[in-house]
Short mmCIF file of C-alpha atoms and ligand atoms in Angstrom, two decimals:
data_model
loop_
_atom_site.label_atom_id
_atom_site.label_comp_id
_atom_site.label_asym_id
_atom_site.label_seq_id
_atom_site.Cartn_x
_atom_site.Cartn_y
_atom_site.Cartn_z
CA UNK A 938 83.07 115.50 105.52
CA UNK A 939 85.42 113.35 107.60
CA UNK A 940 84.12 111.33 109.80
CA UNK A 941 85.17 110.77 113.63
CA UNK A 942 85.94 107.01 113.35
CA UNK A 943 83.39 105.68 115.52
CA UNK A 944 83.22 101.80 114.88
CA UNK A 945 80.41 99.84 116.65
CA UNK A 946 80.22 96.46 116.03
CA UNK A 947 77.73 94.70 118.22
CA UNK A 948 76.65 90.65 118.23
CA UNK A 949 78.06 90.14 114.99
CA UNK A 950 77.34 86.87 113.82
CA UNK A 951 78.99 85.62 110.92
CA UNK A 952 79.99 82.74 108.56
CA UNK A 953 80.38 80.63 105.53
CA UNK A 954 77.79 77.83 104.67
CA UNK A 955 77.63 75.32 108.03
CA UNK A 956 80.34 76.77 109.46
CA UNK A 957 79.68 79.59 112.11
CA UNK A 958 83.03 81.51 112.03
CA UNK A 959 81.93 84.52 114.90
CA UNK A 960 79.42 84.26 117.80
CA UNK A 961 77.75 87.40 118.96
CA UNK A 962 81.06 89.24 118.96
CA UNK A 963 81.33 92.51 119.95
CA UNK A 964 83.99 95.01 119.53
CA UNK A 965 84.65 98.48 121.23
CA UNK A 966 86.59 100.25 118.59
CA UNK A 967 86.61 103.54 119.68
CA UNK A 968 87.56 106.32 117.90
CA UNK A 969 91.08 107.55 117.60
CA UNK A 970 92.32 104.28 119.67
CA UNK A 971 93.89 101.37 118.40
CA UNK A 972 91.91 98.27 119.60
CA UNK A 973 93.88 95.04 118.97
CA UNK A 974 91.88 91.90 118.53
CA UNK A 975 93.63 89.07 119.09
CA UNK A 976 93.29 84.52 119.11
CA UNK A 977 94.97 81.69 118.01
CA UNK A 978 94.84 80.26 114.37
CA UNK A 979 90.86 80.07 113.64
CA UNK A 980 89.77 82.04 115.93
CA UNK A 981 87.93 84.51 113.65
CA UNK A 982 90.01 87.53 113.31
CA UNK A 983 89.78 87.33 109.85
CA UNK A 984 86.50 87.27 109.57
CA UNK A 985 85.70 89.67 111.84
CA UNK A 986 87.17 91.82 109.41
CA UNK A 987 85.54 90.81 106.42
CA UNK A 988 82.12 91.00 107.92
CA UNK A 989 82.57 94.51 109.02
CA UNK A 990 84.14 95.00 105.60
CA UNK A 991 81.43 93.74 103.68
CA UNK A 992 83.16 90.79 102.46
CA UNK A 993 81.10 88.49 104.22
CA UNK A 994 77.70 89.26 105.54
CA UNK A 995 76.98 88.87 109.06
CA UNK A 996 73.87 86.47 110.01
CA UNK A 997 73.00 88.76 113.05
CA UNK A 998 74.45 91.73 115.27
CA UNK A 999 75.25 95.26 113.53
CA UNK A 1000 78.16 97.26 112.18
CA UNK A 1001 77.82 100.87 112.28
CA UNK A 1002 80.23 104.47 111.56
CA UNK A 1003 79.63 106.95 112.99
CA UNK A 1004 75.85 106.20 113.88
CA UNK A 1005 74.98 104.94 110.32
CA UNK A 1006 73.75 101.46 109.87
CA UNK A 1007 76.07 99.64 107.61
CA UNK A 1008 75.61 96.19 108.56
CA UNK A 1009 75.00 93.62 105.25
CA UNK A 1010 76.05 96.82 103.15
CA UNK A 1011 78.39 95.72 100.51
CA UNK A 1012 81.81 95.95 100.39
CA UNK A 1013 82.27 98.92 98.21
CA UNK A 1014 79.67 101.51 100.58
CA UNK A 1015 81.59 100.36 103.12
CA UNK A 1016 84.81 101.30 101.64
CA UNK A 1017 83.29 104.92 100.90
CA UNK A 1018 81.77 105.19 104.25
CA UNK A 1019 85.42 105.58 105.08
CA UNK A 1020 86.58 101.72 106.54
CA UNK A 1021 89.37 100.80 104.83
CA UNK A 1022 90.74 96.85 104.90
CA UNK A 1023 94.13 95.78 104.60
CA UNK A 1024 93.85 92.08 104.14
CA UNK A 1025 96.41 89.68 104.87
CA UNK A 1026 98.94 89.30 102.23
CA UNK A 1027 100.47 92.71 101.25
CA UNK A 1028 99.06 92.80 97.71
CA UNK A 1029 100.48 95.02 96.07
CA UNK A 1030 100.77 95.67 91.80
CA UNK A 1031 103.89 94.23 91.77
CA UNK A 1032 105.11 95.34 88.05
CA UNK A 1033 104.16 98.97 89.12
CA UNK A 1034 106.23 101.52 90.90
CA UNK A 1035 105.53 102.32 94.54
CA UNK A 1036 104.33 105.61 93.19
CA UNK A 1037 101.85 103.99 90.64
CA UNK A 1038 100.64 101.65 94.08
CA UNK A 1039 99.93 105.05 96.07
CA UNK A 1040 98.63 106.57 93.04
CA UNK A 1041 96.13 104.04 92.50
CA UNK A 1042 94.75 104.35 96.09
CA UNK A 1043 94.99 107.53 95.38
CA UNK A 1044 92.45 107.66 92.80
CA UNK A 1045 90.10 105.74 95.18
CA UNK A 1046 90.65 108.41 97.42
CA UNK A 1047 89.21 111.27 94.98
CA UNK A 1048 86.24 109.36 94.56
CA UNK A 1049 85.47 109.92 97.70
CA UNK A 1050 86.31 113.37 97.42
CA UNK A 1051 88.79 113.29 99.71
CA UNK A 1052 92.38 112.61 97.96
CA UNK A 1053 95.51 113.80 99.08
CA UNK A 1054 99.15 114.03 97.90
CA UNK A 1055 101.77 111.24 98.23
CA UNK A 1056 103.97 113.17 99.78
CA UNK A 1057 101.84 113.23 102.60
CA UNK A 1058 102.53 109.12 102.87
CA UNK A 1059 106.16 109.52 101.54
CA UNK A 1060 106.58 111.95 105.24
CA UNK A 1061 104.72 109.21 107.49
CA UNK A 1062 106.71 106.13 105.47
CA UNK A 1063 110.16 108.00 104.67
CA UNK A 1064 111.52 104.43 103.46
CA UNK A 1065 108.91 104.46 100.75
CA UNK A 1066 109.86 108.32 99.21
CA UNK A 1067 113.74 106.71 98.82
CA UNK A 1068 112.07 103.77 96.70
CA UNK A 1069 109.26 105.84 94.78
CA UNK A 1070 110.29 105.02 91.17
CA UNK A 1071 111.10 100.94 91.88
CA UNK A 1072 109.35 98.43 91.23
CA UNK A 1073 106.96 97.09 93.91
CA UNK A 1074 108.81 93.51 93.60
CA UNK A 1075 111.67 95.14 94.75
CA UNK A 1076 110.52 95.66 98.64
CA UNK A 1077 111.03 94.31 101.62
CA UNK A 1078 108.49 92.53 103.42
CA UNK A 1079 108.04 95.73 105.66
CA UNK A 1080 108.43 97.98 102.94
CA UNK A 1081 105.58 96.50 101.51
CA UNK A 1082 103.55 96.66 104.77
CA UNK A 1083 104.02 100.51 104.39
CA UNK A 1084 102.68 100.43 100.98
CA UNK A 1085 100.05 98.84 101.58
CA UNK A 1086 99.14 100.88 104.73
CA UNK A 1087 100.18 104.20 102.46
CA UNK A 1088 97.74 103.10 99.68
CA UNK A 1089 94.86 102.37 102.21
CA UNK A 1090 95.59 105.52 103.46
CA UNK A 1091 95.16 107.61 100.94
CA UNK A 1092 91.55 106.62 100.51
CA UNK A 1093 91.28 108.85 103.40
CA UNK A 1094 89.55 106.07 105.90
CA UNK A 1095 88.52 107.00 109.18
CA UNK A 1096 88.50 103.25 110.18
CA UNK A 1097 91.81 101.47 109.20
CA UNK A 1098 91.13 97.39 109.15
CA UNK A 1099 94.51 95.65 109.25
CA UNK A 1100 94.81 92.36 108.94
CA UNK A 1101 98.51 90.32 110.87
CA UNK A 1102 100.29 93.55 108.97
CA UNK A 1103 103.69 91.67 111.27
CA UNK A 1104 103.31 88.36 109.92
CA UNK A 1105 106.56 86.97 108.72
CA UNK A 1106 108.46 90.42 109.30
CA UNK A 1107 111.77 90.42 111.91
CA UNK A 1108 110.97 91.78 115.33
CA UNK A 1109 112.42 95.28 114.39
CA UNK A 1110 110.53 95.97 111.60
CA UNK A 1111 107.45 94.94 113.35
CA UNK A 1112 108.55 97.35 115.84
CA UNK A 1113 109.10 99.92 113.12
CA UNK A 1114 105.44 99.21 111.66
CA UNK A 1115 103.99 99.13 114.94
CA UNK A 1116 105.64 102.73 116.25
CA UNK A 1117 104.71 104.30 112.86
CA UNK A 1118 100.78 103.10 112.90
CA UNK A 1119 101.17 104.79 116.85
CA UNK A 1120 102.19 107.95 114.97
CA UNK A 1121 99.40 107.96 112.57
CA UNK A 1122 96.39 107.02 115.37
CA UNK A 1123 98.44 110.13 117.35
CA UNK A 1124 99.08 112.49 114.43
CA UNK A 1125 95.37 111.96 112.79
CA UNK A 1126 92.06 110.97 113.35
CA UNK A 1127 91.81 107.51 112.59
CA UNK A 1128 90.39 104.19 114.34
CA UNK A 1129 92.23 101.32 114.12
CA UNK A 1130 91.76 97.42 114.22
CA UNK A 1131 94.28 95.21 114.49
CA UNK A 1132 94.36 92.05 113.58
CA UNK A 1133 96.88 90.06 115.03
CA UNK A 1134 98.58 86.79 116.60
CA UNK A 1135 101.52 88.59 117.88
CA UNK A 1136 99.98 89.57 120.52
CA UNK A 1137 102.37 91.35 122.85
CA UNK A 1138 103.55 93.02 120.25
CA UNK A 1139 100.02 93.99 119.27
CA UNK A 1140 98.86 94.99 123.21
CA UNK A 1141 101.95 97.32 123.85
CA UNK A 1142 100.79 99.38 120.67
CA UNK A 1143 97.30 99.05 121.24
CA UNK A 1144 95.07 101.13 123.58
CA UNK A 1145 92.32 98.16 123.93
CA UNK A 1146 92.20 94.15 123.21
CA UNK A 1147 89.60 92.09 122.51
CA UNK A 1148 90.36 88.41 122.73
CA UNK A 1149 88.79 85.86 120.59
CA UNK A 1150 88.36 81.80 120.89
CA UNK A 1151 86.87 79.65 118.45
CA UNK A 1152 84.67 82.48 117.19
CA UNK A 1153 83.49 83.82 120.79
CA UNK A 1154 84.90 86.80 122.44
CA UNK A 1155 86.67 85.72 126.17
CA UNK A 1156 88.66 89.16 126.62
CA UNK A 1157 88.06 92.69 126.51
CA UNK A 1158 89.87 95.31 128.49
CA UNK A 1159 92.34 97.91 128.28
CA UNK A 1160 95.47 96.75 126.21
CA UNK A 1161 97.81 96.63 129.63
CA UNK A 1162 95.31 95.02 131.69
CA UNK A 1163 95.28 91.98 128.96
CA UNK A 1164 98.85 92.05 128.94
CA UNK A 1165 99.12 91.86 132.66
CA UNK A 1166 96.68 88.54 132.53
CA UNK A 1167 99.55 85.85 133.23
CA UNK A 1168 96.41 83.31 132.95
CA UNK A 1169 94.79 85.12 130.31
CA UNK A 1170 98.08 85.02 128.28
CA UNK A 1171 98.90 81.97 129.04
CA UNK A 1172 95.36 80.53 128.00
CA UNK A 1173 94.91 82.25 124.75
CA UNK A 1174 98.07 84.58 124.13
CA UNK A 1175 101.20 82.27 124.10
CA UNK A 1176 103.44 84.62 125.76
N1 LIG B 31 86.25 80.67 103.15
C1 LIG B 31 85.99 79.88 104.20
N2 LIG B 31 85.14 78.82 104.07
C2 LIG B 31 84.85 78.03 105.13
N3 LIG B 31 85.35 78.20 106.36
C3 LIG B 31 86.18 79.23 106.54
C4 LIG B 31 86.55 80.11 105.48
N4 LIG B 31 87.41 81.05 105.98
C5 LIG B 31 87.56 80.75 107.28
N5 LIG B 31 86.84 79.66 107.63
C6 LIG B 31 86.73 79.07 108.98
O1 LIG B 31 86.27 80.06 109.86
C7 LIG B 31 86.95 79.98 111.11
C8 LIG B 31 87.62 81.32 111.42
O2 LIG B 31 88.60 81.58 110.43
P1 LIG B 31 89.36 82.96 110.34
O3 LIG B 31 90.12 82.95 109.06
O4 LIG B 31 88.43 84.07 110.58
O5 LIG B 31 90.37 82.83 111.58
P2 LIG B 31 91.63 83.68 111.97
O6 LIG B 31 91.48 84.00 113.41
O7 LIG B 31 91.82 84.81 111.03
O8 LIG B 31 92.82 82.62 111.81
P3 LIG B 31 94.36 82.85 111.35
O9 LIG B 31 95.07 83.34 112.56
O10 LIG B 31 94.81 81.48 110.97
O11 LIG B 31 94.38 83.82 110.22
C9 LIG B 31 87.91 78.81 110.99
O12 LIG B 31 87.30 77.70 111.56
C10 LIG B 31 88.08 78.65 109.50
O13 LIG B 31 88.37 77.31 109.19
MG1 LIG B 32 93.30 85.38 109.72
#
Protein backbone atom coordinates (compact mmCIF):
# COMPACT_ATOMS: atom_id res chain seq x y z
CA UNK A 1 0.00 0.00 0.00
CA UNK A 2 1.41 3.46 -0.72
CA UNK A 3 1.98 5.45 1.79
CA UNK A 4 0.97 9.31 2.20
CA UNK A 5 4.54 10.66 2.71
CA UNK A 6 4.27 11.88 6.09
CA UNK A 7 7.93 12.57 7.37
CA UNK A 8 8.35 13.55 11.07
CA UNK A 9 11.56 14.09 12.20
CA UNK A 10 11.67 15.49 15.69
CA UNK A 11 15.03 16.42 18.03
CA UNK A 12 17.16 14.44 15.97
CA UNK A 13 20.42 14.25 17.36
CA UNK A 14 23.11 12.90 15.44
CA UNK A 15 26.86 12.30 14.81
CA UNK A 16 30.13 10.61 14.26
CA UNK A 17 32.49 9.75 17.25
CA UNK A 18 33.18 13.36 19.28
CA UNK A 19 31.77 15.21 16.80
CA UNK A 20 28.00 16.23 17.24
CA UNK A 21 26.97 16.91 13.58
CA UNK A 22 22.86 17.86 14.40
CA UNK A 23 21.35 19.35 17.61
CA UNK A 24 17.76 18.58 18.38
CA UNK A 25 16.76 19.34 14.80
CA UNK A 26 13.50 19.19 13.75
CA UNK A 27 11.99 19.10 10.41
CA UNK A 28 8.31 19.65 9.16
CA UNK A 29 8.28 17.63 6.03
CA UNK A 30 4.91 17.45 5.22
CA UNK A 31 3.44 15.41 2.89
CA UNK A 32 3.14 16.21 -0.75
CA UNK A 33 5.33 19.58 -0.11
CA UNK A 34 8.74 20.14 -0.91
CA UNK A 35 10.56 21.37 2.28
CA UNK A 36 14.04 22.74 1.42
CA UNK A 37 16.61 22.60 4.14
CA UNK A 38 19.18 24.75 3.71
CA UNK A 39 23.11 26.16 5.57
CA UNK A 40 26.39 26.87 4.70
CA UNK A 41 29.23 24.23 4.21
CA UNK A 42 28.98 22.02 7.59
CA UNK A 43 26.03 22.84 8.58
CA UNK A 44 24.53 19.31 8.69
CA UNK A 45 22.41 18.88 5.71
CA UNK A 46 24.07 15.93 4.92
CA UNK A 47 23.64 14.34 7.78
CA UNK A 48 20.38 15.12 8.36
CA UNK A 49 19.84 12.96 5.59
CA UNK A 50 21.75 10.09 6.47
CA UNK A 51 20.28 9.86 9.91
CA UNK A 52 16.80 9.81 8.65
CA UNK A 53 18.17 7.41 6.05
CA UNK A 54 19.62 5.08 8.30
CA UNK A 55 23.07 5.76 7.39
CA UNK A 56 23.93 7.16 10.55
CA UNK A 57 22.05 6.60 13.72
CA UNK A 58 20.70 9.40 15.56
CA UNK A 59 21.81 9.72 19.43
CA UNK A 60 18.30 11.15 20.35
CA UNK A 61 14.98 12.63 18.72
CA UNK A 62 12.80 10.31 16.28
CA UNK A 63 12.17 9.70 12.60
CA UNK A 64 8.90 8.44 11.71
CA UNK A 65 6.50 7.63 8.12
CA UNK A 66 3.58 7.75 8.24
CA UNK A 67 3.15 7.18 12.13
CA UNK A 68 5.66 4.23 12.25
CA UNK A 69 8.69 4.51 14.40
CA UNK A 70 11.71 4.17 12.26
CA UNK A 71 14.24 5.96 14.13
CA UNK A 72 17.85 3.77 14.54
CA UNK A 73 16.15 1.35 11.89
CA UNK A 74 18.72 0.47 9.37
CA UNK A 75 19.20 1.71 6.22
CA UNK A 76 17.64 -0.93 4.13
CA UNK A 77 13.84 -0.89 6.28
CA UNK A 78 14.09 2.44 5.74
CA UNK A 79 14.50 2.23 2.10
CA UNK A 80 11.37 -0.25 2.00
CA UNK A 81 9.38 1.86 4.28
CA UNK A 82 9.34 3.94 1.15
CA UNK A 83 12.30 6.95 1.87
CA UNK A 84 14.38 6.98 -0.82
CA UNK A 85 18.08 8.95 -0.66
CA UNK A 86 19.78 10.47 -3.41
CA UNK A 87 23.18 11.20 -2.04
CA UNK A 88 25.43 13.70 -3.28
CA UNK A 89 27.40 12.65 -6.21
CA UNK A 90 25.12 11.32 -9.03
CA UNK A 91 26.34 7.70 -8.88
CA UNK A 92 25.38 6.16 -11.40
CA UNK A 93 26.75 2.46 -13.17
CA UNK A 94 28.61 4.22 -15.47
CA UNK A 95 29.50 1.22 -18.06
CA UNK A 96 25.66 0.50 -18.13
CA UNK A 97 23.02 2.01 -20.29
CA UNK A 98 20.58 4.52 -18.84
CA UNK A 99 18.06 1.78 -19.30
CA UNK A 100 20.15 -0.87 -17.32
CA UNK A 101 20.47 2.32 -14.40
CA UNK A 102 16.47 2.56 -14.32
CA UNK A 103 16.24 -1.06 -14.60
CA UNK A 104 18.23 -1.70 -11.68
CA UNK A 105 16.12 0.66 -9.47
CA UNK A 106 13.68 -0.92 -10.98
CA UNK A 107 14.24 -4.20 -9.55
CA UNK A 108 14.44 -2.52 -6.08
CA UNK A 109 11.20 -1.30 -6.80
CA UNK A 110 9.51 -4.92 -7.23
CA UNK A 111 10.82 -5.87 -4.06
CA UNK A 112 8.80 -3.73 -2.62
CA UNK A 113 6.05 -4.77 -4.62
CA UNK A 114 5.57 -1.79 -6.10
CA UNK A 115 7.60 -1.54 -9.60
CA UNK A 116 6.64 0.32 -12.45
CA UNK A 117 7.64 0.76 -16.13
CA UNK A 118 10.42 3.07 -17.41
CA UNK A 119 8.45 4.64 -19.55
CA UNK A 120 6.76 6.12 -16.82
CA UNK A 121 10.38 8.02 -15.95
CA UNK A 122 11.29 8.27 -19.72
CA UNK A 123 7.60 10.75 -19.80
CA UNK A 124 8.67 12.80 -16.53
CA UNK A 125 12.63 12.97 -17.87
CA UNK A 126 11.97 13.09 -21.81
CA UNK A 127 15.90 13.84 -22.18
CA UNK A 128 16.59 10.46 -20.69
CA UNK A 129 14.05 8.25 -23.32
CA UNK A 130 16.36 10.08 -26.33
CA UNK A 131 19.57 8.58 -24.49
CA UNK A 132 18.07 5.09 -23.29
CA UNK A 133 20.58 2.75 -25.02
CA UNK A 134 24.00 5.06 -24.13
CA UNK A 135 26.16 4.62 -21.92
CA UNK A 136 25.71 6.34 -18.53
CA UNK A 137 29.34 8.06 -19.05
CA UNK A 138 27.93 9.67 -21.80
CA UNK A 139 25.54 12.31 -19.77
CA UNK A 140 25.51 15.49 -18.85
CA UNK A 141 25.80 16.55 -15.44
CA UNK A 142 21.92 17.17 -15.46
CA UNK A 143 21.22 14.28 -17.40
CA UNK A 144 22.63 12.38 -14.78
CA UNK A 145 20.66 14.24 -12.04
CA UNK A 146 17.54 12.82 -13.89
CA UNK A 147 18.87 9.41 -13.71
CA UNK A 148 19.51 9.35 -10.64
CA UNK A 149 16.16 10.94 -9.57
CA UNK A 150 14.45 8.35 -12.31
CA UNK A 151 16.18 5.35 -10.61
CA UNK A 152 15.18 6.53 -7.04
CA UNK A 153 11.99 6.83 -8.37
CA UNK A 154 11.20 3.82 -9.47
CA UNK A 155 11.59 2.29 -6.05
CA UNK A 156 8.30 3.86 -5.69
CA UNK A 157 9.32 6.19 -2.45
CA UNK A 158 6.86 8.22 -0.85
CA UNK A 159 9.71 10.31 0.75
CA UNK A 160 12.32 11.47 -1.88
CA UNK A 161 15.80 12.51 0.09
CA UNK A 162 17.91 14.59 -2.30
CA UNK A 163 20.99 15.56 -1.54
CA UNK A 164 22.62 19.42 -3.55
CA UNK A 165 20.94 17.47 -6.81
CA UNK A 166 22.21 21.46 -8.49
CA UNK A 167 25.64 21.27 -7.44
CA UNK A 168 27.99 22.08 -10.23
CA UNK A 169 25.05 22.21 -12.91
CA UNK A 170 24.52 25.80 -15.07
CA UNK A 171 21.67 27.89 -13.78
CA UNK A 172 19.28 26.52 -16.54
CA UNK A 173 19.56 23.15 -15.94
CA UNK A 174 19.11 23.69 -12.33
CA UNK A 175 16.10 25.43 -13.36
CA UNK A 176 15.15 22.51 -15.56
CA UNK A 177 15.74 19.98 -12.51
CA UNK A 178 14.09 22.18 -10.19
CA UNK A 179 10.66 22.77 -12.48
CA UNK A 180 10.61 18.99 -13.22
CA UNK A 181 10.92 17.78 -9.30
CA UNK A 182 7.76 20.71 -9.02
CA UNK A 183 6.00 18.48 -11.57
CA UNK A 184 6.54 15.30 -9.82
CA UNK A 185 5.57 16.72 -5.97
CA UNK A 186 2.35 18.19 -8.25
CA UNK A 187 1.68 15.21 -10.52
CA UNK A 188 2.18 12.45 -7.53
CA UNK A 189 2.19 11.88 -4.08
CA UNK A 190 5.52 12.30 -2.91
CA UNK A 191 7.40 14.30 0.01
CA UNK A 192 10.36 15.85 -0.72
CA UNK A 193 13.65 17.04 1.06
CA UNK A 194 15.94 19.07 -0.34
CA UNK A 195 19.13 19.40 0.38
CA UNK A 196 20.70 22.34 -0.75
CA UNK A 197 23.20 25.48 -0.67
CA UNK A 198 21.60 27.17 -3.51
CA UNK A 199 19.29 28.44 -1.67
CA UNK A 200 17.14 30.80 -3.69
CA UNK A 201 17.04 28.54 -6.11
CA UNK A 202 15.96 25.91 -3.59
CA UNK A 203 13.13 28.42 -1.70
CA UNK A 204 11.38 29.46 -5.05
CA UNK A 205 10.76 25.60 -5.69
CA UNK A 206 10.15 24.74 -2.29
CA UNK A 207 6.88 25.08 -0.30
CA UNK A 208 8.82 25.23 3.27
CA UNK A 209 12.63 25.92 4.51
CA UNK A 210 14.28 24.94 7.32
CA UNK A 211 17.55 26.68 7.96
CA UNK A 212 20.44 25.08 9.58
CA UNK A 213 23.79 26.52 11.43
CA UNK A 214 26.48 24.56 12.75
CA UNK A 215 24.15 21.62 13.35
CA UNK A 216 21.17 23.72 15.04
CA UNK A 217 18.08 24.70 13.28
CA UNK A 218 17.71 28.95 13.20
CA UNK A 219 14.86 29.01 10.40
CA UNK A 220 11.70 27.48 9.70
CA UNK A 221 8.86 29.02 7.80
CA UNK A 222 7.12 29.00 4.65
CA UNK A 223 9.64 28.94 1.63
CA UNK A 224 8.67 32.85 0.63
CA UNK A 225 8.70 34.09 4.03
CA UNK A 226 12.58 32.79 4.26
CA UNK A 227 13.19 34.24 1.05
CA UNK A 228 11.76 37.56 2.01
CA UNK A 229 14.28 37.55 5.27
CA UNK A 230 16.87 40.24 3.84
CA UNK A 231 18.64 39.55 7.41
CA UNK A 232 17.91 36.03 7.44
CA UNK A 233 19.50 35.73 3.93
CA UNK A 234 22.00 37.73 4.47
CA UNK A 235 23.07 35.87 7.79
CA UNK A 236 22.91 32.36 6.62
CA UNK A 237 21.72 32.37 2.83
CA UNK A 238 24.35 34.42 0.81
CA UNK A 239 21.96 35.97 -1.48
N1 LIG B 1 32.22 11.04 8.30
C1 LIG B 1 32.40 12.08 9.12
N2 LIG B 1 33.24 11.98 10.19
C2 LIG B 1 33.41 13.01 11.05
N3 LIG B 1 32.81 14.20 10.92
C3 LIG B 1 31.98 14.36 9.88
C4 LIG B 1 31.74 13.32 8.93
N4 LIG B 1 30.86 13.78 8.00
C5 LIG B 1 30.58 15.04 8.36
N5 LIG B 1 31.25 15.41 9.48
C6 LIG B 1 31.15 16.70 10.19
O1 LIG B 1 29.80 16.92 10.53
C7 LIG B 1 29.45 18.28 10.33
C8 LIG B 1 28.26 18.37 9.37
O2 LIG B 1 28.65 17.86 8.11
P1 LIG B 1 27.62 17.64 6.93
O3 LIG B 1 28.33 16.87 5.87
O4 LIG B 1 26.37 17.08 7.46
O5 LIG B 1 27.37 19.15 6.46
P2 LIG B 1 26.68 19.71 5.17
O6 LIG B 1 25.74 20.76 5.63
O7 LIG B 1 26.14 18.62 4.33
O8 LIG B 1 27.90 20.43 4.42
P3 LIG B 1 28.19 20.61 2.83
O9 LIG B 1 27.36 21.76 2.41
O10 LIG B 1 29.65 20.93 2.79
O11 LIG B 1 27.84 19.33 2.14
C9 LIG B 1 30.71 18.97 9.84
O12 LIG B 1 31.32 19.58 10.93
C10 LIG B 1 31.54 17.84 9.28
O13 LIG B 1 32.90 18.15 9.39
MG1 LIG C 1 26.49 17.94 2.42
Amino acid sequence: MASAGHLAIDGLTAGYGPVTALHEVSVPARAGRITAVLGANGAGKTTLLRAVSGLVRPRAGTVSLDGTDLTGAGAERIARAGISHVPEGRGVITELTVAENLRLGAMLGARRGAGQSLERIYTLFPPLAQRRGKEAHTLSGGERQMLVIGRALLTRPAVLLLDEPSLGLAPRVVAQIFGLLRDLVESEALTVLLVEQNARGALSVADLGVVLNLGRVVAVDDARALAGDAALRHAYLGF
